[in-house]
mmCIF file of C-alpha atoms in Angstrom:
data_model
loop_
_atom_site.group_PDB
_atom_site.id
_atom_site.type_symbol
_atom_site.label_atom_id
_atom_site.label_comp_id
_atom_site.label_asym_id
_atom_site.label_seq_id
_atom_site.Cartn_x
_atom_site.Cartn_y
_atom_site.Cartn_z
ATOM 1 C CA MET C 1 -41.996 -16.951 -62.610
ATOM 2 C CA THR C 2 -42.139 -13.272 -61.700
ATOM 3 C CA ASP C 3 -44.885 -11.312 -60.022
ATOM 4 C CA ALA C 4 -44.826 -7.658 -59.066
ATOM 5 C CA GLU C 5 -47.936 -6.304 -57.396
ATOM 6 C CA THR C 6 -48.290 -2.537 -57.559
ATOM 7 C CA PRO C 7 -49.679 -0.861 -54.434
ATOM 8 C CA PRO C 8 -52.692 1.449 -54.676
ATOM 9 C CA ALA C 9 -51.934 4.924 -55.985
ATOM 10 C CA ASP C 10 -52.836 6.503 -52.660
ATOM 11 C CA ALA C 11 -50.594 4.169 -50.620
ATOM 12 C CA GLU C 12 -48.044 6.087 -48.567
ATOM 13 C CA THR C 13 -44.386 5.162 -48.477
ATOM 14 C CA PRO C 14 -43.062 4.919 -44.898
ATOM 15 C CA PRO C 15 -41.116 8.065 -44.093
ATOM 16 C CA GLU C 16 -37.899 6.117 -43.502
ATOM 17 C CA GLY C 17 -37.790 4.923 -47.118
ATOM 18 C CA ARG C 18 -38.754 1.785 -48.967
ATOM 19 C CA LEU C 19 -37.275 -1.433 -47.604
ATOM 20 C CA LEU C 20 -37.480 -4.730 -49.477
ATOM 21 C CA VAL C 21 -36.955 -7.912 -47.454
ATOM 22 C CA TYR C 22 -35.756 -10.760 -49.644
ATOM 23 C CA GLY C 23 -36.363 -14.242 -48.248
ATOM 24 C CA ALA C 24 -39.338 -12.889 -46.312
ATOM 25 C CA TYR C 25 -40.991 -16.296 -45.968
ATOM 26 C CA GLY C 26 -37.967 -17.916 -44.296
ATOM 27 C CA TYR C 27 -37.877 -18.358 -40.530
ATOM 28 C CA THR C 28 -35.861 -15.208 -39.760
ATOM 29 C CA GLY C 29 -37.180 -13.154 -42.679
ATOM 30 C CA ARG C 30 -40.760 -13.604 -41.542
ATOM 31 C CA LEU C 31 -39.882 -12.631 -37.959
ATOM 32 C CA VAL C 32 -38.278 -9.440 -39.280
ATOM 33 C CA VAL C 33 -41.250 -8.561 -41.478
ATOM 34 C CA GLU C 34 -43.804 -9.241 -38.758
ATOM 35 C CA GLU C 35 -41.956 -7.012 -36.292
ATOM 36 C CA ALA C 36 -41.564 -4.255 -38.886
ATOM 37 C CA VAL C 37 -45.322 -4.280 -39.452
ATOM 38 C CA GLU C 38 -45.925 -4.286 -35.711
ATOM 39 C CA ARG C 39 -43.865 -1.079 -35.544
ATOM 40 C CA GLY C 40 -45.857 0.602 -38.283
ATOM 41 C CA SER C 41 -43.649 0.004 -41.337
ATOM 42 C CA GLU C 42 -44.714 -1.568 -44.612
ATOM 43 C CA PRO C 43 -41.717 -3.398 -46.104
ATOM 44 C CA ILE C 44 -42.005 -5.034 -49.515
ATOM 45 C CA VAL C 45 -41.807 -8.801 -49.097
ATOM 46 C CA ALA C 46 -39.894 -10.692 -51.750
ATOM 47 C CA GLY C 47 -38.515 -14.102 -52.551
ATOM 48 C CA ARG C 48 -38.172 -16.782 -55.191
ATOM 49 C CA ASP C 49 -41.255 -18.835 -54.284
ATOM 50 C CA VAL C 50 -44.490 -17.233 -55.535
ATOM 51 C CA THR C 51 -46.869 -19.074 -53.211
ATOM 52 C CA LYS C 52 -44.858 -18.519 -50.049
ATOM 53 C CA THR C 53 -44.120 -14.867 -50.826
ATOM 54 C CA ARG C 54 -47.758 -14.077 -51.571
ATOM 55 C CA GLY C 55 -48.781 -15.950 -48.418
ATOM 56 C CA VAL C 56 -46.696 -13.646 -46.226
ATOM 57 C CA ALA C 57 -47.833 -10.552 -48.115
ATOM 58 C CA THR C 58 -51.511 -11.465 -47.895
ATOM 59 C CA SER C 59 -51.406 -12.296 -44.203
ATOM 60 C CA LEU C 60 -49.745 -8.979 -43.370
ATOM 61 C CA GLY C 61 -51.326 -6.727 -46.007
ATOM 62 C CA LEU C 62 -48.059 -5.974 -47.796
ATOM 63 C CA GLN C 63 -46.815 -5.655 -51.350
ATOM 64 C CA ALA C 64 -45.209 -8.805 -52.784
ATOM 65 C CA ARG C 65 -42.561 -9.296 -55.447
ATOM 66 C CA THR C 66 -41.364 -12.713 -56.535
ATOM 67 C CA PHE C 67 -38.186 -13.213 -58.519
ATOM 68 C CA PRO C 68 -34.980 -15.264 -58.476
ATOM 69 C CA VAL C 69 -32.098 -13.325 -57.030
ATOM 70 C CA GLU C 70 -30.383 -13.288 -60.437
ATOM 71 C CA ASP C 71 -33.211 -11.063 -61.719
ATOM 72 C CA ALA C 72 -33.229 -8.678 -58.751
ATOM 73 C CA ALA C 73 -32.121 -5.573 -60.659
ATOM 74 C CA ALA C 74 -35.421 -5.487 -62.544
ATOM 75 C CA HIS C 75 -37.318 -5.171 -59.244
ATOM 76 C CA LEU C 76 -35.291 -2.645 -57.222
ATOM 77 C CA GLY C 77 -35.772 0.573 -59.168
ATOM 78 C CA ASP C 78 -38.134 2.078 -56.591
ATOM 79 C CA VAL C 79 -36.501 0.501 -53.526
ATOM 80 C CA ASP C 80 -34.178 2.403 -51.178
ATOM 81 C CA ALA C 81 -32.652 -0.584 -49.385
ATOM 82 C CA VAL C 82 -32.679 -4.379 -49.526
ATOM 83 C CA LEU C 83 -32.439 -6.570 -46.445
ATOM 84 C CA ASN C 84 -31.386 -10.008 -47.670
ATOM 85 C CA CYS C 85 -32.568 -12.785 -45.326
ATOM 86 C CA ALA C 86 -32.235 -15.616 -47.858
ATOM 87 C CA GLY C 87 -29.423 -17.992 -46.950
ATOM 88 C CA PRO C 88 -27.137 -19.673 -47.549
ATOM 89 C CA PHE C 89 -25.799 -16.257 -48.475
ATOM 90 C CA ALA C 90 -23.030 -17.766 -50.540
ATOM 91 C CA GLU C 91 -25.830 -18.450 -53.039
ATOM 92 C CA THR C 92 -27.689 -15.113 -52.858
ATOM 93 C CA ALA C 93 -25.426 -12.272 -51.693
ATOM 94 C CA ASP C 94 -23.260 -11.765 -54.788
ATOM 95 C CA ALA C 95 -26.151 -11.468 -57.217
ATOM 96 C CA MET C 96 -28.104 -9.181 -54.891
ATOM 97 C CA VAL C 97 -25.070 -6.941 -54.336
ATOM 98 C CA ASP C 98 -24.621 -6.710 -58.111
ATOM 99 C CA ALA C 99 -28.262 -5.665 -58.476
ATOM 100 C CA CYS C 100 -28.027 -3.098 -55.679
ATOM 101 C CA ILE C 101 -24.924 -1.469 -57.163
ATOM 102 C CA GLU C 102 -26.579 -1.398 -60.590
ATOM 103 C CA THR C 103 -29.760 0.241 -59.263
ATOM 104 C CA GLY C 104 -28.280 2.474 -56.552
ATOM 105 C CA THR C 105 -29.961 0.516 -53.745
ATOM 106 C CA ASP C 106 -28.384 0.085 -50.311
ATOM 107 C CA TYR C 107 -27.693 -3.536 -49.314
ATOM 108 C CA LEU C 108 -27.937 -5.241 -45.912
ATOM 109 C CA ASP C 109 -28.042 -8.915 -44.955
ATOM 110 C CA ILE C 110 -27.896 -11.162 -41.897
ATOM 111 C CA THR C 111 -25.065 -13.432 -43.004
ATOM 112 C CA GLY C 112 -22.394 -14.829 -40.741
ATOM 113 C CA GLU C 113 -20.491 -16.510 -43.579
ATOM 114 C CA LEU C 114 -16.831 -15.557 -43.585
ATOM 115 C CA ALA C 115 -16.324 -15.920 -47.344
ATOM 116 C CA VAL C 116 -19.375 -13.768 -48.061
ATOM 117 C CA PHE C 117 -18.004 -10.885 -45.970
ATOM 118 C CA GLU C 118 -14.703 -11.072 -47.815
ATOM 119 C CA ARG C 119 -16.356 -11.067 -51.247
ATOM 120 C CA ILE C 120 -18.669 -8.161 -50.439
ATOM 121 C CA ARG C 121 -15.734 -6.190 -49.033
ATOM 122 C CA ARG C 122 -14.044 -6.434 -52.422
ATOM 123 C CA ARG C 123 -16.987 -4.510 -53.937
ATOM 124 C CA ASP C 124 -16.214 -1.428 -51.819
ATOM 125 C CA ALA C 125 -14.920 0.764 -54.670
ATOM 126 C CA ASP C 126 -17.865 -0.151 -56.919
ATOM 127 C CA ALA C 127 -20.292 0.702 -54.126
ATOM 128 C CA VAL C 128 -18.609 4.040 -53.417
ATOM 129 C CA ASP C 129 -18.827 4.961 -57.104
ATOM 130 C CA ALA C 130 -22.530 4.058 -57.099
ATOM 131 C CA GLY C 131 -23.250 5.832 -53.803
ATOM 132 C CA VAL C 132 -24.445 2.560 -52.278
ATOM 133 C CA THR C 133 -23.971 1.243 -48.730
ATOM 134 C CA LEU C 134 -22.977 -2.422 -48.409
ATOM 135 C CA LEU C 135 -23.595 -3.587 -44.835
ATOM 136 C CA PRO C 136 -23.637 -7.377 -44.417
ATOM 137 C CA GLY C 137 -24.005 -9.100 -41.057
ATOM 138 C CA VAL C 138 -26.696 -6.993 -39.382
ATOM 139 C CA GLY C 139 -28.107 -9.826 -37.255
ATOM 140 C CA PHE C 140 -26.683 -11.827 -34.353
ATOM 141 C CA ASP C 141 -24.152 -12.507 -37.061
ATOM 142 C CA VAL C 142 -22.286 -10.166 -36.389
ATOM 143 C CA VAL C 143 -23.646 -7.031 -34.692
ATOM 144 C CA PRO C 144 -22.974 -7.902 -31.018
ATOM 145 C CA THR C 145 -19.571 -9.484 -31.639
ATOM 146 C CA ASP C 146 -18.484 -6.653 -33.932
ATOM 147 C CA CYS C 147 -19.563 -4.078 -31.350
ATOM 148 C CA LEU C 148 -17.733 -5.933 -28.577
ATOM 149 C CA ALA C 149 -14.598 -6.100 -30.733
ATOM 150 C CA ALA C 150 -14.758 -2.340 -31.338
ATOM 151 C CA HIS C 151 -15.355 -1.690 -27.638
ATOM 152 C CA LEU C 152 -12.337 -3.811 -26.665
ATOM 153 C CA HIS C 153 -10.220 -1.927 -29.189
ATOM 154 C CA ARG C 154 -11.453 1.323 -27.655
ATOM 155 C CA ARG C 155 -10.330 0.039 -24.246
ATOM 156 C CA LEU C 156 -6.938 -1.123 -25.570
ATOM 157 C CA PRO C 157 -6.087 0.779 -28.778
ATOM 158 C CA GLY C 158 -2.718 -0.947 -29.067
ATOM 159 C CA ALA C 159 -4.145 -4.473 -29.027
ATOM 160 C CA THR C 160 -2.474 -7.004 -31.297
ATOM 161 C CA HIS C 161 -4.670 -10.032 -30.527
ATOM 162 C CA LEU C 162 -8.441 -10.348 -30.285
ATOM 163 C CA SER C 163 -10.414 -13.381 -29.129
ATOM 164 C CA LEU C 164 -14.215 -13.641 -29.125
ATOM 165 C CA ALA C 165 -16.418 -16.444 -27.800
ATOM 166 C CA LEU C 166 -20.170 -17.007 -28.066
ATOM 167 C CA GLU C 167 -22.789 -18.992 -26.188
ATOM 168 C CA ALA C 168 -26.416 -19.080 -27.305
ATOM 169 C CA GLU C 169 -29.551 -20.647 -25.848
ATOM 170 C CA GLY C 170 -32.246 -22.233 -27.986
ATOM 171 C CA GLY C 171 -32.252 -24.022 -31.310
ATOM 172 C CA VAL C 172 -31.470 -22.901 -34.830
ATOM 173 C CA SER C 173 -33.623 -22.209 -37.870
ATOM 174 C CA PRO C 174 -33.631 -24.392 -41.001
ATOM 175 C CA GLY C 175 -31.727 -21.743 -42.933
ATOM 176 C CA THR C 176 -29.008 -21.418 -40.299
ATOM 177 C CA LEU C 177 -28.520 -25.180 -40.140
ATOM 178 C CA LYS C 178 -28.333 -25.444 -43.943
ATOM 179 C CA THR C 179 -25.677 -22.750 -43.970
ATOM 180 C CA ALA C 180 -23.685 -24.531 -41.265
ATOM 181 C CA LEU C 181 -23.833 -27.825 -43.156
ATOM 182 C CA SER C 182 -22.776 -26.180 -46.399
ATOM 183 C CA ASP C 183 -19.763 -24.608 -44.662
ATOM 184 C CA LEU C 184 -18.383 -27.760 -43.026
ATOM 185 C CA GLY C 185 -16.446 -28.783 -46.096
ATOM 186 C CA ALA C 186 -14.647 -25.429 -46.181
ATOM 187 C CA GLY C 187 -12.977 -25.918 -42.792
ATOM 188 C CA GLY C 188 -12.079 -23.237 -40.292
ATOM 189 C CA ALA C 189 -10.122 -20.007 -40.385
ATOM 190 C CA VAL C 190 -8.306 -17.515 -38.172
ATOM 191 C CA ARG C 191 -6.686 -14.130 -38.802
ATOM 192 C CA ARG C 192 -2.917 -14.090 -38.401
ATOM 193 C CA ASP C 193 -0.826 -10.956 -38.941
ATOM 194 C CA GLY C 194 -3.662 -9.490 -40.992
ATOM 195 C CA ASP C 195 -4.050 -12.510 -43.288
ATOM 196 C CA LEU C 196 -6.683 -15.246 -43.311
ATOM 197 C CA ARG C 197 -5.209 -18.634 -42.444
ATOM 198 C CA HIS C 198 -6.961 -21.952 -42.887
ATOM 199 C CA GLU C 199 -7.151 -24.411 -40.002
ATOM 200 C CA PRO C 200 -9.559 -27.251 -39.123
ATOM 201 C CA VAL C 201 -12.794 -26.338 -37.349
ATOM 202 C CA GLY C 202 -12.296 -26.932 -33.637
ATOM 203 C CA ALA C 203 -8.503 -26.939 -33.980
ATOM 204 C CA ARG C 204 -8.104 -24.958 -30.766
ATOM 205 C CA THR C 205 -9.980 -24.830 -27.455
ATOM 206 C CA ARG C 206 -9.884 -22.631 -24.390
ATOM 207 C CA VAL C 207 -11.883 -21.961 -21.232
ATOM 208 C CA VAL C 208 -13.760 -18.681 -20.755
ATOM 209 C CA ASP C 209 -16.282 -17.254 -18.305
ATOM 210 C CA PHE C 210 -19.423 -15.746 -19.859
ATOM 211 C CA GLY C 211 -20.459 -14.470 -16.418
ATOM 212 C CA ASP C 212 -22.024 -17.576 -14.927
ATOM 213 C CA GLY C 213 -19.166 -20.044 -14.713
ATOM 214 C CA LEU C 214 -16.421 -21.498 -16.871
ATOM 215 C CA ARG C 215 -17.157 -22.954 -20.301
ATOM 216 C CA ARG C 216 -14.928 -24.785 -22.737
ATOM 217 C CA VAL C 217 -15.137 -23.299 -26.209
ATOM 218 C CA VAL C 218 -13.858 -24.428 -29.619
ATOM 219 C CA SER C 219 -12.623 -22.391 -32.571
ATOM 220 C CA ILE C 220 -15.011 -21.722 -35.467
ATOM 221 C CA PRO C 221 -14.805 -19.675 -38.698
ATOM 222 C CA TRP C 222 -17.278 -17.005 -37.531
ATOM 223 C CA GLY C 223 -17.703 -13.912 -39.662
ATOM 224 C CA ASP C 224 -15.727 -11.805 -37.182
ATOM 225 C CA VAL C 225 -12.511 -13.350 -38.489
ATOM 226 C CA SER C 226 -13.249 -10.958 -41.356
ATOM 227 C CA THR C 227 -15.344 -8.169 -39.842
ATOM 228 C CA ALA C 228 -13.523 -7.633 -36.539
ATOM 229 C CA TYR C 229 -10.243 -7.189 -38.390
ATOM 230 C CA HIS C 230 -11.724 -4.568 -40.716
ATOM 231 C CA THR C 231 -13.516 -2.825 -37.834
ATOM 232 C CA THR C 232 -10.549 -2.634 -35.469
ATOM 233 C CA GLY C 233 -7.385 -3.277 -37.475
ATOM 234 C CA ILE C 234 -6.303 -5.836 -34.848
ATOM 235 C CA PRO C 235 -4.196 -8.230 -36.935
ATOM 236 C CA ASN C 236 -4.808 -11.487 -35.037
ATOM 237 C CA VAL C 237 -8.407 -12.637 -34.544
ATOM 238 C CA GLU C 238 -9.843 -15.913 -33.240
ATOM 239 C CA VAL C 239 -13.508 -16.794 -32.649
ATOM 240 C CA TYR C 240 -14.856 -19.571 -30.431
ATOM 241 C CA LEU C 241 -18.225 -21.197 -29.726
ATOM 242 C CA SER C 242 -19.412 -22.813 -26.501
ATOM 243 C CA MET C 243 -20.899 -26.272 -27.015
ATOM 244 C CA PRO C 244 -21.405 -29.531 -25.087
ATOM 245 C CA LYS C 245 -18.666 -32.173 -25.045
ATOM 246 C CA ASN C 246 -20.347 -34.430 -27.611
ATOM 247 C CA ALA C 247 -20.872 -31.496 -29.955
ATOM 248 C CA ARG C 248 -17.203 -30.541 -29.641
ATOM 249 C CA ARG C 249 -16.279 -34.058 -30.712
ATOM 250 C CA ALA C 250 -18.642 -33.860 -33.679
ATOM 251 C CA VAL C 251 -17.082 -30.561 -34.787
ATOM 252 C CA LYS C 252 -13.624 -32.123 -34.773
ATOM 253 C CA LEU C 253 -14.892 -35.102 -36.768
ATOM 254 C CA SER C 254 -16.339 -32.709 -39.352
ATOM 255 C CA SER C 255 -12.825 -31.886 -40.525
ATOM 256 C CA TYR C 256 -12.478 -35.498 -41.629
ATOM 257 C CA VAL C 257 -15.899 -35.903 -43.269
ATOM 258 C CA GLY C 258 -16.246 -32.359 -44.609
ATOM 259 C CA GLY C 259 -15.216 -33.383 -48.119
ATOM 260 C CA ALA C 260 -18.059 -35.871 -48.294
ATOM 261 C CA LEU C 261 -20.507 -33.056 -47.549
ATOM 262 C CA ASP C 262 -19.443 -31.329 -50.774
ATOM 263 C CA SER C 263 -21.341 -33.967 -52.744
ATOM 264 C CA ASP C 264 -24.505 -32.492 -54.289
ATOM 265 C CA ALA C 265 -26.461 -35.656 -53.497
ATOM 266 C CA VAL C 266 -25.428 -35.584 -49.839
ATOM 267 C CA LYS C 267 -26.259 -31.865 -49.570
ATOM 268 C CA ARG C 268 -29.708 -32.394 -51.084
ATOM 269 C CA GLY C 269 -30.395 -35.222 -48.665
ATOM 270 C CA LEU C 270 -29.320 -33.175 -45.659
ATOM 271 C CA GLU C 271 -31.392 -30.192 -46.775
ATOM 272 C CA TRP C 272 -34.457 -32.434 -47.157
ATOM 273 C CA LEU C 273 -33.975 -33.670 -43.590
ATOM 274 C CA VAL C 274 -33.578 -30.110 -42.332
ATOM 275 C CA ASP C 275 -36.761 -28.944 -44.078
ATOM 276 C CA ARG C 276 -38.682 -31.882 -42.669
ATOM 277 C CA TYR C 277 -37.507 -31.883 -39.070
ATOM 278 C CA VAL C 278 -36.061 -28.460 -38.140
ATOM 279 C CA HIS C 279 -38.404 -25.562 -37.369
ATOM 280 C CA GLY C 280 -36.407 -23.034 -35.361
ATOM 281 C CA PRO C 281 -36.957 -21.791 -31.795
ATOM 282 C CA ASP C 282 -40.561 -21.265 -30.708
ATOM 283 C CA ALA C 283 -41.913 -17.972 -29.385
ATOM 284 C CA GLU C 284 -41.372 -18.934 -25.750
ATOM 285 C CA THR C 285 -37.705 -19.762 -26.364
ATOM 286 C CA ARG C 286 -37.174 -16.532 -28.275
ATOM 287 C CA ALA C 287 -38.746 -14.551 -25.440
ATOM 288 C CA SER C 288 -36.797 -16.169 -22.600
ATOM 289 C CA GLY C 289 -33.477 -17.203 -24.121
ATOM 290 C CA GLU C 290 -30.209 -15.292 -23.973
ATOM 291 C CA GLY C 291 -27.016 -14.859 -25.934
ATOM 292 C CA ARG C 292 -23.681 -14.396 -24.177
ATOM 293 C CA ILE C 293 -20.463 -13.090 -25.692
ATOM 294 C CA TRP C 294 -16.996 -12.911 -24.179
ATOM 295 C CA GLY C 295 -14.131 -10.937 -25.638
ATOM 296 C CA GLU C 296 -10.457 -10.389 -24.906
ATOM 297 C CA ALA C 297 -7.990 -7.915 -26.416
ATOM 298 C CA ARG C 298 -4.312 -8.071 -25.533
ATOM 299 C CA ASN C 299 -0.801 -7.087 -26.500
ATOM 300 C CA ASN C 300 2.563 -7.985 -25.025
ATOM 301 C CA GLY C 301 1.924 -6.168 -21.764
ATOM 302 C CA ASP C 302 -1.796 -5.508 -21.358
ATOM 303 C CA ARG C 303 -5.076 -7.445 -21.460
ATOM 304 C CA VAL C 304 -8.713 -6.326 -21.233
ATOM 305 C CA VAL C 305 -11.866 -8.457 -21.087
ATOM 306 C CA SER C 306 -15.479 -7.461 -21.716
ATOM 307 C CA ARG C 307 -18.727 -9.391 -21.953
ATOM 308 C CA LEU C 308 -22.164 -8.924 -23.469
ATOM 309 C CA ARG C 309 -25.457 -10.437 -22.440
ATOM 310 C CA THR C 310 -28.161 -10.114 -25.102
ATOM 311 C CA PRO C 311 -31.690 -11.266 -25.914
ATOM 312 C CA GLU C 312 -32.034 -14.668 -27.623
ATOM 313 C CA THR C 313 -30.194 -14.746 -30.934
ATOM 314 C CA TYR C 314 -33.154 -14.656 -33.331
ATOM 315 C CA ARG C 315 -34.910 -11.996 -31.283
ATOM 316 C CA LEU C 316 -31.702 -9.984 -31.322
ATOM 317 C CA THR C 317 -31.386 -10.446 -35.085
ATOM 318 C CA VAL C 318 -34.839 -8.957 -35.594
ATOM 319 C CA GLU C 319 -33.928 -5.974 -33.410
ATOM 320 C CA THR C 320 -30.535 -5.284 -34.973
ATOM 321 C CA ALA C 321 -31.696 -5.849 -38.560
ATOM 322 C CA LEU C 322 -34.504 -3.314 -38.186
ATOM 323 C CA LEU C 323 -32.297 -0.888 -36.251
ATOM 324 C CA THR C 324 -29.529 -0.879 -38.857
ATOM 325 C CA ALA C 325 -32.016 -0.761 -41.747
ATOM 326 C CA ARG C 326 -33.595 2.338 -40.199
ATOM 327 C CA LYS C 327 -30.189 3.970 -39.836
ATOM 328 C CA VAL C 328 -29.177 3.156 -43.411
ATOM 329 C CA LEU C 329 -32.490 4.402 -44.773
ATOM 330 C CA GLY C 330 -32.003 7.549 -42.707
ATOM 331 C CA GLY C 331 -28.681 8.254 -44.420
ATOM 332 C CA GLU C 332 -26.522 7.526 -41.367
ATOM 333 C CA ALA C 333 -24.167 5.111 -43.165
ATOM 334 C CA SER C 334 -21.448 6.023 -45.646
ATOM 335 C CA ALA C 335 -21.323 4.651 -49.170
ATOM 336 C CA GLY C 336 -19.149 1.594 -49.683
ATOM 337 C CA TYR C 337 -18.540 -1.539 -47.652
ATOM 338 C CA GLY C 338 -18.978 -1.307 -43.905
ATOM 339 C CA THR C 339 -19.276 -3.365 -40.760
ATOM 340 C CA PRO C 340 -21.986 -2.711 -38.153
ATOM 341 C CA ALA C 341 -19.644 -1.214 -35.535
ATOM 342 C CA GLY C 342 -17.535 0.428 -38.221
ATOM 343 C CA ALA C 343 -20.629 2.208 -39.527
ATOM 344 C CA PHE C 344 -22.364 3.072 -36.251
ATOM 345 C CA GLY C 345 -19.815 2.656 -33.456
ATOM 346 C CA PRO C 346 -19.266 0.135 -30.659
ATOM 347 C CA ASP C 347 -22.301 1.358 -28.685
ATOM 348 C CA LEU C 348 -24.736 0.381 -31.452
ATOM 349 C CA ILE C 349 -25.575 -2.795 -29.538
ATOM 350 C CA LEU C 350 -26.589 -0.744 -26.497
ATOM 351 C CA GLU C 351 -29.471 0.696 -28.537
ATOM 352 C CA VAL C 352 -31.127 -2.739 -28.377
ATOM 353 C CA PRO C 353 -33.368 -3.355 -25.342
ATOM 354 C CA GLY C 354 -32.174 -6.040 -22.944
ATOM 355 C CA VAL C 355 -28.422 -5.791 -23.630
ATOM 356 C CA GLU C 356 -25.835 -5.507 -20.870
ATOM 357 C CA ARG C 357 -22.100 -4.890 -21.321
ATOM 358 C CA VAL C 358 -19.582 -5.581 -18.562
ATOM 359 C CA ASP C 359 -15.899 -4.604 -18.476
ATOM 360 C CA LEU C 360 -13.435 -6.536 -16.349
ATOM 361 C CA ASP C 361 -9.923 -5.857 -15.135
ATOM 362 C CA GLY C 362 -8.080 -8.722 -13.458
ATOM 363 C CA GLY C 363 -11.355 -10.587 -12.960
ATOM 364 C CA GLU C 364 -13.008 -7.606 -11.252
ATOM 365 C CA VAL C 365 -15.956 -5.755 -12.784
ATOM 366 C CA VAL C 366 -14.919 -2.154 -13.439
ATOM 367 C CA ALA C 367 -17.859 -0.965 -15.549
ATOM 368 C CA ARG C 368 -21.368 -2.095 -16.365
ATOM 369 C CA GLU C 369 -23.663 -0.567 -18.980
ATOM 370 C CA SER C 370 -27.194 -1.472 -19.997
ATOM 371 C CA SER C 371 -29.103 -0.704 -23.163
ATOM 372 C CA ALA C 372 -30.773 2.627 -23.749
ATOM 373 C CA ARG C 373 -34.145 1.594 -22.293
ATOM 374 C CA ASP C 374 -32.524 0.293 -19.120
ATOM 375 C CA ALA C 375 -30.735 2.137 -16.345
ATOM 376 C CA THR C 376 -27.133 2.953 -17.310
ATOM 377 C CA GLU C 377 -24.218 2.620 -14.971
ATOM 378 C CA THR C 378 -20.552 3.152 -15.819
ATOM 379 C CA ALA C 379 -18.459 3.425 -12.676
ATOM 380 C CA ALA C 380 -15.641 1.786 -10.775
ATOM 381 C CA VAL C 381 -16.965 -0.992 -8.592
ATOM 382 C CA ASN C 382 -15.621 -0.857 -5.033
ATOM 383 C CA GLY C 383 -15.911 -3.840 -2.759
ATOM 384 C CA SER C 384 -17.942 -5.950 -5.191
ATOM 385 C CA HIS C 385 -17.078 -8.026 -8.179
ATOM 386 C CA ASP C 386 -18.539 -10.361 -10.725
ATOM 387 C CA ARG C 387 -17.486 -14.003 -10.805
ATOM 388 C CA GLY C 388 -13.761 -14.221 -11.674
ATOM 389 C CA GLU C 389 -12.465 -16.002 -14.704
ATOM 390 C CA ASN C 390 -9.714 -18.307 -15.812
ATOM 391 C CA PRO C 391 -8.663 -17.117 -19.257
ATOM 392 C CA ARG C 392 -7.054 -20.369 -20.341
#
């Protein structure tokens, strides 16, 4: 069923252009739309479910459009950019990218799915011909990690190996958990000599310091295995996630049971359980939680380490999605496929309130920078240092 409500003739289009948020009634999509309205914008809310889409539109006084993603081209003719918040993105991104290229509409999403980045990247030439920007991964997946990767490459231009690790406080949304479950059967991946190589999830572990003590982290197929390579050109990329001991064991077991999760019946059952029992972090958790990212770039003779401390992951996703959408609508991104740091530079993340970046050399803090609304300091630190780290 399709519904397209036309705004009043005297309605004004926001000066930054018309943004359509697809999946606006999902956990993250609704957070994005609510914040956009709070800041004075009027995005078009869209999705497959008529009742849920109209519910969001009515509560916020916005225009609603309901359509399956396969029919998107018929609804984007007057839209400048789409922000796709409807995961799993393996099921929505390709069709929406097709529609955006057909209609000349810029495309953004908040995916972290490795395969999705790779598929969208292959549409670069089509997007250039159409004058369309393709910018996936504008949330916590992968703006902060991509910016840290670019910053590390700036510190060590000759780096041959890049490692990133993440630690996040708070729970996950239903959509994120569904995506994670759908990806278990695919296994893990790393970048070796410029090529993607398959390996089991959790195949490797190491110990890193996010700034408040050592953590053991396990390898995961995060989107940066794709994006960090294309942003920096560093040919060897690994990504890790901090998790408790029992969770690390469960991740390793997933490589043995992953095939069973490919069953449609099992997937439907798991999705039903997620819808029933998972609700995402509450407002208090989003306000108080943090994300922490550690990164290392090295070559045969040199090594540099930097860290980021960010707002809670869903709060950060709202900030970075709206920030990058504003920049794309303002014409600041080139046509074709791009990554967040590739499009806007490694300091993009410092435009988000509450972000701190720390550079280390031999375990000593040598530079510290805060986001634009905070005091900024970039100087050698004499006689003081952050907690040291054991890189292995």
